Coordinates of C-alpha atoms in Angstrom, one line a residue:
Chain A
X1 CA -0.1 0.1 0.1
X2 CA 1.4 3.5 -0.9
X3 CA -0.6 6.3 0.7
X4 CA 1.3 8.6 -1.8
X5 CA -0.6 7.4 -5.0
X6 CA -4.1 8.4 -3.0
X7 CA -5.8 11.2 -2.3
X8 CA -8.1 11.4 1.0
X9 CA -11.4 13.5 1.2
X10 CA -13.0 14.0 4.6
X11 CA -16.4 15.5 5.8
X12 CA -17.4 16.0 9.3
X13 CA -20.7 16.1 10.7
X14 CA -20.3 17.5 14.2
X15 CA -23.6 16.9 16.7
X16 CA -23.2 19.9 19.3
X17 CA -25.5 19.8 22.5
X18 CA -26.9 23.2 23.0
X19 CA -26.2 24.8 26.3
X20 CA -30.1 25.3 27.5
X21 CA -32.1 24.7 30.7
X22 CA -34.6 22.7 29.0
X23 CA -35.1 20.3 25.8
X24 CA -35.9 21.7 22.4
X25 CA -39.6 20.5 22.4
X26 CA -40.4 20.0 26.2
X27 CA -39.8 21.7 29.5
X28 CA -37.8 18.7 30.8
X29 CA -34.5 19.5 31.9
X30 CA -31.1 18.7 30.4
X31 CA -29.1 18.5 33.2
X32 CA -26.4 15.8 32.8
X33 CA -26.0 13.0 35.5
X34 CA -29.6 12.8 36.5
X35 CA -31.0 9.2 37.7
X36 CA -32.0 7.5 34.6
X37 CA -35.5 8.8 33.4
X38 CA -36.1 11.2 35.8
X39 CA -35.8 14.0 33.0
X40 CA -37.9 12.2 30.5
X41 CA -41.5 13.8 30.3
X42 CA -44.5 12.8 28.2
X43 CA -43.3 14.6 25.2
X44 CA -39.5 13.0 25.5
X45 CA -41.3 9.6 25.8
X46 CA -43.7 10.0 22.6
X47 CA -47.0 9.3 24.7
X48 CA -49.7 9.8 22.4
X49 CA -51.7 13.0 22.1
X50 CA -48.5 15.3 23.2
X51 CA -47.2 18.4 21.2
X52 CA -43.6 19.9 20.8
X53 CA -43.0 23.3 21.1
X54 CA -39.7 24.8 20.1
X55 CA -37.4 26.2 23.1
X56 CA -36.5 29.8 21.7
X57 CA -32.9 29.2 23.3
X58 CA -31.9 26.8 20.4
X59 CA -32.6 29.7 17.8
X60 CA -30.9 31.9 19.8
X61 CA -27.8 29.3 20.0
X62 CA -27.8 28.4 16.3
X63 CA -28.1 32.0 15.1
X64 CA -25.4 32.9 17.2
X65 CA -23.4 30.1 15.6
X66 CA -24.2 31.1 12.0
X67 CA -23.2 34.6 12.7
X68 CA -19.7 33.2 14.2
X69 CA -19.1 31.5 11.0
X70 CA -20.5 34.1 9.0
X71 CA -23.2 31.9 7.5
X72 CA -26.4 32.5 6.1
X73 CA -29.3 32.5 8.7
X74 CA -32.3 31.3 7.0
X75 CA -35.3 33.5 8.1
X76 CA -37.9 30.6 7.6
X77 CA -36.7 27.1 8.9
X78 CA -38.7 24.1 8.8
X79 CA -38.7 21.0 10.8
X80 CA -39.3 17.5 9.4
X81 CA -39.8 13.9 10.6
X82 CA -36.8 11.2 10.1
X83 CA -38.2 8.0 10.4
X84 CA -36.4 5.0 11.8
X85 CA -37.0 2.0 14.9
X86 CA -34.8 2.0 17.8
X87 CA -35.6 1.9 21.2
X88 CA -33.7 4.7 22.1
X89 CA -36.4 7.0 20.0
X90 CA -39.5 6.4 21.4
X91 CA -41.6 8.3 19.0
X92 CA -40.4 6.2 16.3
X93 CA -38.6 9.3 14.7
X94 CA -36.4 12.1 15.1
X95 CA -37.4 15.7 14.6
X96 CA -34.9 17.4 12.6
X97 CA -34.4 19.8 10.0
X98 CA -34.0 18.8 6.0
X99 CA -34.6 21.2 3.5
X100 CA -34.8 24.4 5.6
X101 CA -31.7 24.4 8.0
X102 CA -31.5 27.3 10.2
X103 CA -27.8 28.1 9.0
X104 CA -26.5 27.6 5.4
X105 CA -22.8 28.3 4.3
X106 CA -20.4 29.7 6.1
X107 CA -16.7 28.7 6.8
X108 CA -14.1 28.6 9.4
X109 CA -10.0 28.7 8.7
X110 CA -8.1 26.0 10.7
X111 CA -4.6 26.3 11.6
X112 CA -2.2 23.6 10.6
X113 CA 1.4 22.4 11.3
X114 CA 4.2 24.6 10.4
X115 CA 2.1 27.7 10.2
X116 CA -0.2 26.9 7.3
X117 CA -3.8 27.7 7.4
X118 CA -6.7 26.2 5.2
X119 CA -10.3 27.7 4.8
X120 CA -13.0 24.8 5.3
X121 CA -16.5 25.6 4.1
X122 CA -19.6 24.3 6.5
X123 CA -22.4 23.3 4.1
X124 CA -25.1 23.6 7.0
X125 CA -26.2 23.5 10.4
X126 CA -29.5 22.4 11.6
X127 CA -31.3 22.0 14.7
X128 CA -32.6 18.6 15.8
X129 CA -33.3 16.4 19.3
X130 CA -30.9 14.1 20.4
X131 CA -32.2 10.2 21.2
X132 CA -31.8 8.5 24.3
X133 CA -29.2 6.2 25.9
X134 CA -29.3 2.5 25.6
X135 CA -27.5 0.4 28.3
X136 CA -26.4 -3.3 26.6
X137 CA -24.2 -4.9 29.4
X138 CA -26.1 -4.2 32.9
X139 CA -29.4 -6.1 32.4
X140 CA -29.5 -10.0 31.4
X141 CA -30.5 -10.7 28.0
X142 CA -32.0 -7.1 28.1
X143 CA -31.4 -3.5 27.1
X144 CA -32.1 -0.5 29.4
X145 CA -33.1 2.6 27.9
X146 CA -32.6 5.6 29.5
X147 CA -34.6 8.7 27.9
X148 CA -32.9 11.3 29.9
X149 CA -30.8 13.0 26.9
X150 CA -33.9 12.3 24.4
X151 CA -35.1 15.8 23.1
X152 CA -31.8 17.5 24.2
X153 CA -31.2 20.1 21.5
X154 CA -28.4 19.6 19.1
X155 CA -26.8 21.3 16.2
X156 CA -25.8 19.1 13.5
X157 CA -22.8 21.1 11.6
X158 CA -22.4 19.2 8.2
X159 CA -18.8 20.4 6.5
X160 CA -18.0 20.1 3.0
X161 CA -15.9 16.8 2.3
X162 CA -12.9 19.4 1.9
X163 CA -10.4 18.0 4.5
X164 CA -7.4 16.2 3.2
X165 CA -6.1 14.3 5.9
X166 CA -7.2 13.3 9.7
X167 CA -4.7 16.4 11.0
X168 CA -7.3 18.6 9.0
X169 CA -10.3 17.0 10.3
X170 CA -9.0 16.8 13.9
X171 CA -7.9 20.8 13.5
X172 CA -11.5 21.5 12.2
X173 CA -13.4 19.5 14.8
X174 CA -11.0 21.3 17.7
X175 CA -11.6 24.7 15.9
X176 CA -15.8 24.0 16.6
X177 CA -15.3 23.0 19.6
X178 CA -13.7 26.1 20.7
X179 CA -16.1 28.5 18.9
X180 CA -18.9 26.7 20.1
X181 CA -17.7 26.5 23.8
X182 CA -16.3 30.1 23.1
X183 CA -19.7 31.8 21.9
X184 CA -21.8 30.0 24.7
X185 CA -24.0 27.8 22.4
X186 CA -22.4 24.9 23.8
X187 CA -20.8 23.8 27.3
X188 CA -18.3 21.7 25.3
X189 CA -17.9 18.9 27.7
X190 CA -16.9 16.0 25.2
X191 CA -16.7 13.4 28.6
X192 CA -20.7 14.2 28.8
X193 CA -21.3 14.0 25.1
X194 CA -21.6 17.6 24.3
X195 CA -19.7 17.2 21.1
X196 CA -19.9 14.1 18.7
X197 CA -18.6 13.7 15.4
X198 CA -19.4 11.5 12.4
X199 CA -16.6 11.4 9.8
X200 CA -17.0 10.6 6.3
X201 CA -14.1 9.5 4.4
X202 CA -13.2 8.3 1.0
X203 CA -10.1 8.1 -1.3
X204 CA -9.4 8.3 -4.9
X205 CA -6.2 8.1 -7.0
X206 CA -4.6 11.1 -7.8
X207 CA -5.7 12.0 -10.9
X208 CA -9.5 11.1 -10.4
X209 CA -11.6 13.7 -10.4
X210 CA -14.7 12.5 -8.8
X211 CA -14.9 11.5 -5.1
X212 CA -14.5 7.9 -4.1
X213 CA -17.2 6.0 -2.5
X214 CA -17.4 7.1 1.2
X215 CA -17.8 5.4 4.6
X216 CA -19.7 7.0 7.6
X217 CA -17.7 6.2 11.0
X218 CA -20.0 7.6 13.6
X219 CA -20.2 8.7 17.1
X220 CA -16.6 9.8 17.7
X221 CA -16.4 11.5 20.8
X222 CA -13.0 12.3 21.2
X223 CA -10.2 14.0 19.0
X224 CA -7.8 11.0 19.3
X225 CA -10.7 8.7 18.4
X226 CA -11.5 11.1 15.5
X227 CA -7.9 11.0 14.1
X228 CA -7.3 7.0 14.9
X229 CA -11.0 6.1 12.9
X230 CA -10.0 8.3 9.8
X231 CA -6.3 7.1 9.8
X232 CA -7.9 3.1 10.1
X233 CA -10.4 4.1 7.1
X234 CA -7.9 5.5 4.7
X235 CA -5.5 2.5 5.2
X236 CA -8.4 -0.1 5.0
X237 CA -9.8 1.7 1.9
X238 CA -6.7 1.8 0.0
X239 CA -5.6 -1.6 0.8
X240 CA -9.0 -2.9 -0.4
X241 CA -8.8 -1.1 -3.7
X242 CA -5.1 -1.9 -4.2
X243 CA -6.3 -5.3 -4.0
X244 CA -8.7 -4.8 -6.6
X245 CA -12.0 -4.8 -3.9
X246 CA -14.6 -2.3 -4.0
X247 CA -16.0 0.0 -1.3
X248 CA -19.4 -0.4 0.3
X249 CA -20.9 2.8 1.2
X250 CA -21.9 1.7 4.9
X251 CA -22.2 3.2 8.2
X252 CA -19.1 2.2 10.4
X253 CA -18.4 2.2 14.3
X254 CA -15.2 2.8 15.8
X255 CA -13.7 0.2 18.6
X256 CA -11.2 2.0 20.4
X257 CA -9.9 -1.2 22.4
X258 CA -9.2 -2.5 19.0
X259 CA -8.1 0.5 17.3
X260 CA -10.4 -0.1 14.0
X261 CA -13.6 0.5 12.6
X262 CA -16.4 -2.4 11.6
X263 CA -19.7 -2.3 9.7
X264 CA -22.8 -1.4 11.7
X265 CA -24.7 -4.5 11.6
X266 CA -28.1 -3.2 12.3
X267 CA -28.2 -1.1 9.1
X268 CA -27.3 -3.9 6.5
X269 CA -30.6 -2.7 4.8
X270 CA -29.9 0.8 3.6
X271 CA -32.3 2.8 5.4
X272 CA -34.9 5.0 3.9
X273 CA -35.9 7.4 6.5
X274 CA -38.8 8.7 4.6
X275 CA -38.6 12.4 5.7
X276 CA -41.4 14.5 5.5
X277 CA -42.4 18.0 7.1
X278 CA -43.4 17.8 11.2
X279 CA -47.0 18.1 10.9
X280 CA -46.9 18.9 15.0
X281 CA -44.9 22.2 14.1
X282 CA -45.3 25.4 12.0
X283 CA -42.2 26.7 10.2
X284 CA -40.3 29.0 12.5
X285 CA -39.8 32.5 11.2
X286 CA -37.0 35.3 12.7
X287 CA -36.5 38.7 11.4
X288 CA -33.3 40.8 10.8
X289 CA -34.1 42.7 13.7
X290 CA -33.9 39.3 16.0
X291 CA -30.7 38.7 14.2
X292 CA -29.2 42.1 14.9
X293 CA -30.3 41.8 18.7
X294 CA -28.1 38.5 18.7
X295 CA -25.3 39.8 16.7
X296 CA -25.0 42.8 19.4
X297 CA -25.1 40.1 22.2
X298 CA -22.4 38.2 21.0
X299 CA -18.6 38.3 22.2
X300 CA -15.7 39.5 20.1
X301 CA -14.9 36.8 17.7
X302 CA -11.6 35.3 17.7
X303 CA -10.5 36.3 14.5
X304 CA -11.6 40.0 15.0
X305 CA -10.0 39.9 18.7
X306 CA -6.5 39.0 17.1
X307 CA -6.6 41.4 14.3
X308 CA -7.8 44.0 17.3
X309 CA -4.9 42.6 19.0
X310 CA -2.3 43.4 16.6
X311 CA -3.6 46.8 15.5
X312 CA -4.3 47.9 19.2
X313 CA -1.5 46.4 21.1
X314 CA 1.0 46.2 18.3
X315 CA 1.6 42.4 18.6
X316 CA 2.7 40.1 15.9
X317 CA 0.3 37.9 14.1
X318 CA 1.6 34.5 16.2
X319 CA 1.2 36.1 19.8
X320 CA -2.2 37.7 18.7
X321 CA -3.3 34.4 17.3
X322 CA -2.4 32.8 20.4
X323 CA -3.7 35.1 22.7
X324 CA -6.9 35.8 21.3
X325 CA -7.8 31.9 20.8
X326 CA -9.3 31.7 24.4
X327 CA -11.4 34.1 26.1
X328 CA -10.1 34.1 29.6
X329 CA -6.5 33.9 28.2
X330 CA -7.3 37.5 26.2
X331 CA -8.9 38.8 29.2
X332 CA -5.8 37.9 31.1
X333 CA -3.4 39.7 28.7
X334 CA -5.7 42.8 28.4
X335 CA -5.8 43.0 32.1
X336 CA -1.8 42.5 32.4
X337 CA -0.9 44.9 29.7
X338 CA -3.7 47.7 31.4
X339 CA -1.5 47.8 34.5
X340 CA 2.0 47.0 33.1
X341 CA 1.7 49.8 30.5
X342 CA 3.7 47.3 27.7
X343 CA 1.8 44.9 25.5
X344 CA 4.7 43.3 23.8
X345 CA 6.5 42.6 27.1
X346 CA 3.3 41.1 28.6
X347 CA 2.7 39.4 26.0
X348 CA 6.2 37.6 25.8
X349 CA 5.6 37.1 29.5
X350 CA 2.3 35.6 29.1
X351 CA 3.8 33.4 26.3
X352 CA 7.1 32.4 27.7
X353 CA 6.9 32.2 31.6
X354 CA 3.1 31.6 32.1
X355 CA 2.1 29.5 29.6
X356 CA 5.1 27.3 29.8
X357 CA 4.0 26.6 33.6
X358 CA 0.4 26.4 32.9
X359 CA 1.1 23.7 30.2
X360 CA 3.5 21.9 32.1
X361 CA 1.2 21.5 35.0
X362 CA -1.9 21.1 32.8
X363 CA -3.9 24.2 34.2
X364 CA -5.9 26.4 32.7
X365 CA -5.4 29.8 32.6
X366 CA -8.7 30.2 34.7
X367 CA -6.9 28.3 37.2
X368 CA -3.7 30.2 37.0
X369 CA -2.1 30.6 40.6
X370 CA -0.9 34.1 39.8
X371 CA -3.4 36.6 39.0
X372 CA -3.1 38.7 36.2
X373 CA -2.7 42.1 38.8
X374 CA 0.5 40.7 40.1
X375 CA 1.9 39.6 36.6
X376 CA 1.0 42.9 35.5
X377 CA 2.7 44.7 38.6
X378 CA 5.4 42.8 38.1
X379 CA 6.0 43.6 34.4
X380 CA 5.7 47.2 35.1
X381 CA 8.7 46.9 37.7
X382 CA 10.6 45.6 34.6
X383 CA 9.4 48.5 32.5
X384 CA 10.4 51.4 35.0
X385 CA 13.8 49.7 35.7
X386 CA 13.0 48.7 39.2
X387 CA 13.6 45.2 39.1
X388 CA 16.1 43.3 36.2
X389 CA 14.1 40.6 33.7
X390 CA 16.2 38.2 35.8
X391 CA 15.0 39.0 39.0
X392 CA 11.5 39.2 37.9
X393 CA 11.7 35.6 36.6
X394 CA 13.0 34.7 40.3
X395 CA 9.6 36.5 41.9
X396 CA 7.6 35.0 39.0
X397 CA 8.6 31.4 40.3
X398 CA 8.3 32.3 43.8
X399 CA 4.6 33.7 42.8
X400 CA 3.9 30.3 41.1
X401 CA 5.1 28.3 44.3
X402 CA 2.4 30.5 46.4
X403 CA 3.8 33.7 47.4
X404 CA 0.8 36.0 47.2
X405 CA 2.4 39.6 46.3
X406 CA 5.3 40.3 44.3
X407 CA 5.4 43.3 46.0
X408 CA 5.7 41.6 49.2
X409 CA 8.2 39.1 48.5
X410 CA 10.4 41.9 46.7
X411 CA 10.7 44.0 49.5
X412 CA 11.2 40.9 51.9
X413 CA 14.2 39.5 50.0
X414 CA 15.2 43.3 49.0
X415 CA 15.6 42.7 45.4
X416 CA 14.7 45.9 44.0
X417 CA 17.1 47.1 41.1
X418 CA 19.8 49.3 42.2
X419 CA 19.7 52.3 39.6
X420 CA 21.2 54.7 41.9
X421 CA 24.8 55.7 40.5
X422 CA 25.6 56.9 44.4
X423 CA 25.3 53.3 45.2
X424 CA 26.8 51.7 42.4
X425 CA 29.8 54.1 41.9
X426 CA 31.9 53.1 44.5
X427 CA 31.1 49.1 44.3
X428 CA 32.7 49.9 40.6
X429 CA 35.3 51.6 41.8
X430 CA 36.4 48.8 44.0
X431 CA 35.9 46.1 41.4
X432 CA 38.3 48.3 39.1
X433 CA 40.4 48.6 41.4
X434 CA 40.9 45.0 42.3
X435 CA 41.1 43.9 38.5
X436 CA 43.9 46.5 37.4
X437 CA 45.2 43.8 35.1
X438 CA 41.9 43.6 33.3
X439 CA 41.6 47.3 33.4
X440 CA 45.0 47.6 31.6
X441 CA 44.2 45.0 28.8
X442 CA 40.2 46.7 28.2
X443 CA 42.1 49.7 27.5
X444 CA 44.9 48.5 25.4
X445 CA 41.7 47.4 23.3
X446 CA 40.3 44.2 24.6
X447 CA 37.0 45.6 24.9
X448 CA 35.1 42.2 25.2
X449 CA 36.4 42.3 28.9
X450 CA 33.2 44.8 29.6
X451 CA 31.2 41.5 30.2
X452 CA 33.9 40.4 32.6
X453 CA 33.1 43.7 34.8
X454 CA 29.4 43.7 34.3
X455 CA 29.6 40.4 35.2
X456 CA 31.7 40.9 38.6
X457 CA 29.2 43.7 39.6
X458 CA 26.4 41.5 39.0
X459 CA 27.9 39.1 41.0
X460 CA 28.6 41.7 44.0
X461 CA 24.7 43.2 43.8
X462 CA 23.2 39.5 43.4
X463 CA 21.7 40.4 40.1
X464 CA 19.9 43.9 41.5
X465 CA 22.2 46.2 39.4
X466 CA 20.5 48.1 36.5
X467 CA 22.4 46.7 33.7
X468 CA 22.5 49.7 31.7
X469 CA 23.3 51.8 34.3
X470 CA 26.3 49.6 35.1
X471 CA 27.0 49.7 31.5
X472 CA 27.2 53.5 31.2
X473 CA 29.1 53.9 34.4
X474 CA 31.7 51.8 33.3
X475 CA 31.9 53.0 30.1
X476 CA 32.5 56.6 31.6
X477 CA 35.4 55.1 34.2
X478 CA 37.2 52.9 31.8
X479 CA 37.3 55.2 28.7
X480 CA 38.6 58.2 30.8
Chain B
X1 CA -44.0 4.3 -9.7
X2 CA -45.0 0.7 -10.3
X3 CA -46.2 -0.7 -7.0
X4 CA -45.6 -4.6 -6.8
X5 CA -45.3 -7.1 -4.2
X6 CA -41.7 -6.6 -3.5
X7 CA -42.3 -2.6 -2.9
X8 CA -45.2 -3.2 -0.3
X9 CA -42.6 -5.7 1.3
X10 CA -39.8 -3.3 1.6
X11 CA -42.0 -0.4 2.8
X12 CA -43.8 -2.4 5.2
X13 CA -40.2 -3.6 6.4
X14 CA -39.2 0.2 7.0
X15 CA -42.4 0.5 9.0
X16 CA -42.0 -2.6 11.1
X17 CA -45.5 -4.2 9.9
X18 CA -46.2 -7.4 9.4
X19 CA -48.4 -7.8 5.9
X20 CA -49.8 -11.1 5.1
X21 CA -49.8 -11.8 1.0
X22 CA -53.6 -11.5 0.5
X23 CA -53.5 -7.6 2.4
X24 CA -50.6 -7.3 0.1
X25 CA -52.8 -7.5 -2.7
X26 CA -54.9 -5.2 -1.4
X27 CA -52.0 -2.4 -0.6
X28 CA -50.7 -2.9 -4.4
X29 CA -54.1 -1.8 -5.5
X30 CA -54.7 0.9 -2.8
X31 CA -51.1 2.5 -2.9
X32 CA -51.1 2.5 -7.0
X33 CA -54.1 4.6 -6.5
X34 CA -52.5 7.0 -4.2
X35 CA -49.2 7.3 -6.7
X36 CA -51.8 8.0 -9.8
X37 CA -53.0 10.6 -7.8
X38 CA -49.7 12.1 -7.1
X39 CA -48.4 11.6 -10.5
X40 CA -51.3 13.8 -11.8
X41 CA -50.8 16.6 -9.3
X42 CA -46.9 16.4 -10.5
X43 CA -48.1 17.5 -13.9
X44 CA -49.2 20.7 -12.7
X45 CA -46.4 23.4 -13.2
X46 CA -45.5 24.9 -9.5
X47 CA -42.4 27.2 -10.7
X48 CA -42.3 29.9 -8.4
X49 CA -44.7 28.5 -6.1
X50 CA -42.9 28.0 -2.3
X51 CA -43.6 24.7 -1.1
X52 CA -46.0 24.4 1.8
X53 CA -44.4 22.7 4.9
X54 CA -47.9 22.9 7.0
X55 CA -51.5 23.5 6.1
X56 CA -51.9 25.8 8.8
X57 CA -51.0 29.3 7.4
X58 CA -48.8 30.5 10.6
X59 CA -45.7 30.6 12.2
X60 CA -44.8 28.7 15.3
X61 CA -44.6 30.2 18.5
X62 CA -41.4 29.7 20.5
X63 CA -41.6 29.0 24.5
X64 CA -39.4 30.6 27.1
X65 CA -36.3 28.1 27.9
X66 CA -37.6 27.3 31.3
X67 CA -37.9 23.5 33.1
X68 CA -41.7 23.2 33.5
X69 CA -41.5 19.5 33.7
X70 CA -40.2 17.5 36.9
X71 CA -39.9 14.2 37.6
X72 CA -42.7 11.4 36.8
X73 CA -40.8 8.6 36.2
X74 CA -43.0 6.2 38.9
X75 CA -46.0 7.4 37.1
X76 CA -44.9 7.1 33.3
X77 CA -43.2 3.7 34.5
X78 CA -46.6 2.0 35.8
X79 CA -47.1 1.8 31.9
X80 CA -43.9 0.3 31.0
X81 CA -44.3 -3.5 30.5
X82 CA -40.6 -4.0 32.2
X83 CA -38.6 -1.5 33.9
X84 CA -35.6 -2.2 36.4
X85 CA -33.4 0.5 38.4
X86 CA -35.3 3.5 36.6
X87 CA -34.4 2.2 32.9
X88 CA -37.0 1.2 30.9
X89 CA -36.1 -2.5 29.7
X90 CA -36.5 -3.7 26.1
X91 CA -35.5 -6.9 24.5
X92 CA -31.9 -6.9 23.8
X93 CA -30.5 -4.4 20.7
X94 CA -27.0 -5.2 19.7
X95 CA -25.1 -3.0 17.5

């Protein structure tokens, strides 16, 4: 098998659980972790005579998402029935949006290795209800059904089949995860199933102009599984095609223990969902005013923020993107800069000193042991030359280890930088007096020895001397 | 579209209905009649006509995002043939 003879086409369907109090069509709670069926009301159970009523929050979330990816918001959207039988769907159909979804189009820019980026287009995003959960291993010979999740609002985001590798697919999924969390559309809790992914994968020869036959691997609930399942499918499909077999268009499941995908047996016969417009619901119409209100409530988008950081704070592209990528991080940076008065130095410190520690200890910026006020204060001291960068690092580490106040730590340990020439001059004089040989060599042209003198002074002052000041004074004295 | 025994069988399978051969004959006739009517309707020119998704000429009212339904599991499960530990039990379904 040689991958270099083949190209890969991947499209993703992301099922994002919307952050609402109640379900999409009923007033039952969506809280995670409740006792089985304690949050499944008559509507969720599909009892005769009940009628669905649409939750306004699902529209607010869907429109927010649509605006977030620059999509078209359809002012008229229509719900449809998708008919299939499975015990976790007691009505015998799922209410979804087929022909008139709320969101169409839109695109995102994903970041790849080596600083590359790529635009991925979104086909559509529609509202639908989730199914319940089946427990197969707890009851002898029977399946237990928990319908608490039935009716939980989902936004299904469908991409164009434009991704060419598992790396791109994972970057896309991660971006979407970050976006929906950032916008408050979803809580993004992957361990609770708030983001699940179906991967449509096909391969074709390099010179083939049409897409190959695809398989759909369902219900991937982590980025790692998404990557593994795609890698497995690419290899499996290429191996099959190279040995003369054909690919079946089918639905597959990923087995994380065996690290393989296999066909879902229950769907052997091609399913015909017999969609039709949901007779229990009227079309939903929204107007420009509604969309404008939501637009005004939205947090600043990452792209806008990173551009603003470049203009307002004079940051380079990489720093601006990194700091804008997370609301809490961006807020931290802005607070630090506000206090320190130096945006570039602040960005650098956050990136090099703070984030390295946060990453090392797997702490989120929200849980940073050093508040923005302390970081900002510390950087302001570097800026006004009260302390050197080196001393600041010592203080920062002390703060990281639990010191609560930079000011107190600096005072207690007498770390303030010495920039007073009255204090430095006698020290410099004595060092020059104690090293006559070096002074002679320096004056004879060996100017590299400047470093030696600075080092001696730093040693004497335990790093507290202001290096610029020392340089100036030394220059004066040595170049008499 | 021609409705024959196989079509009736497929549709019955999708709807999880058991159709005996005698009744299947009836369905072949009635479903063919319905489809003939549909074909007749499809011959009408509907260019520029917005498809109707509901015969009621209205728009959907939305409800506030509030939890209004409490836990009525005990009450609902009185109607279920089999339950355990809060779960509804069904014949085993395995993927």
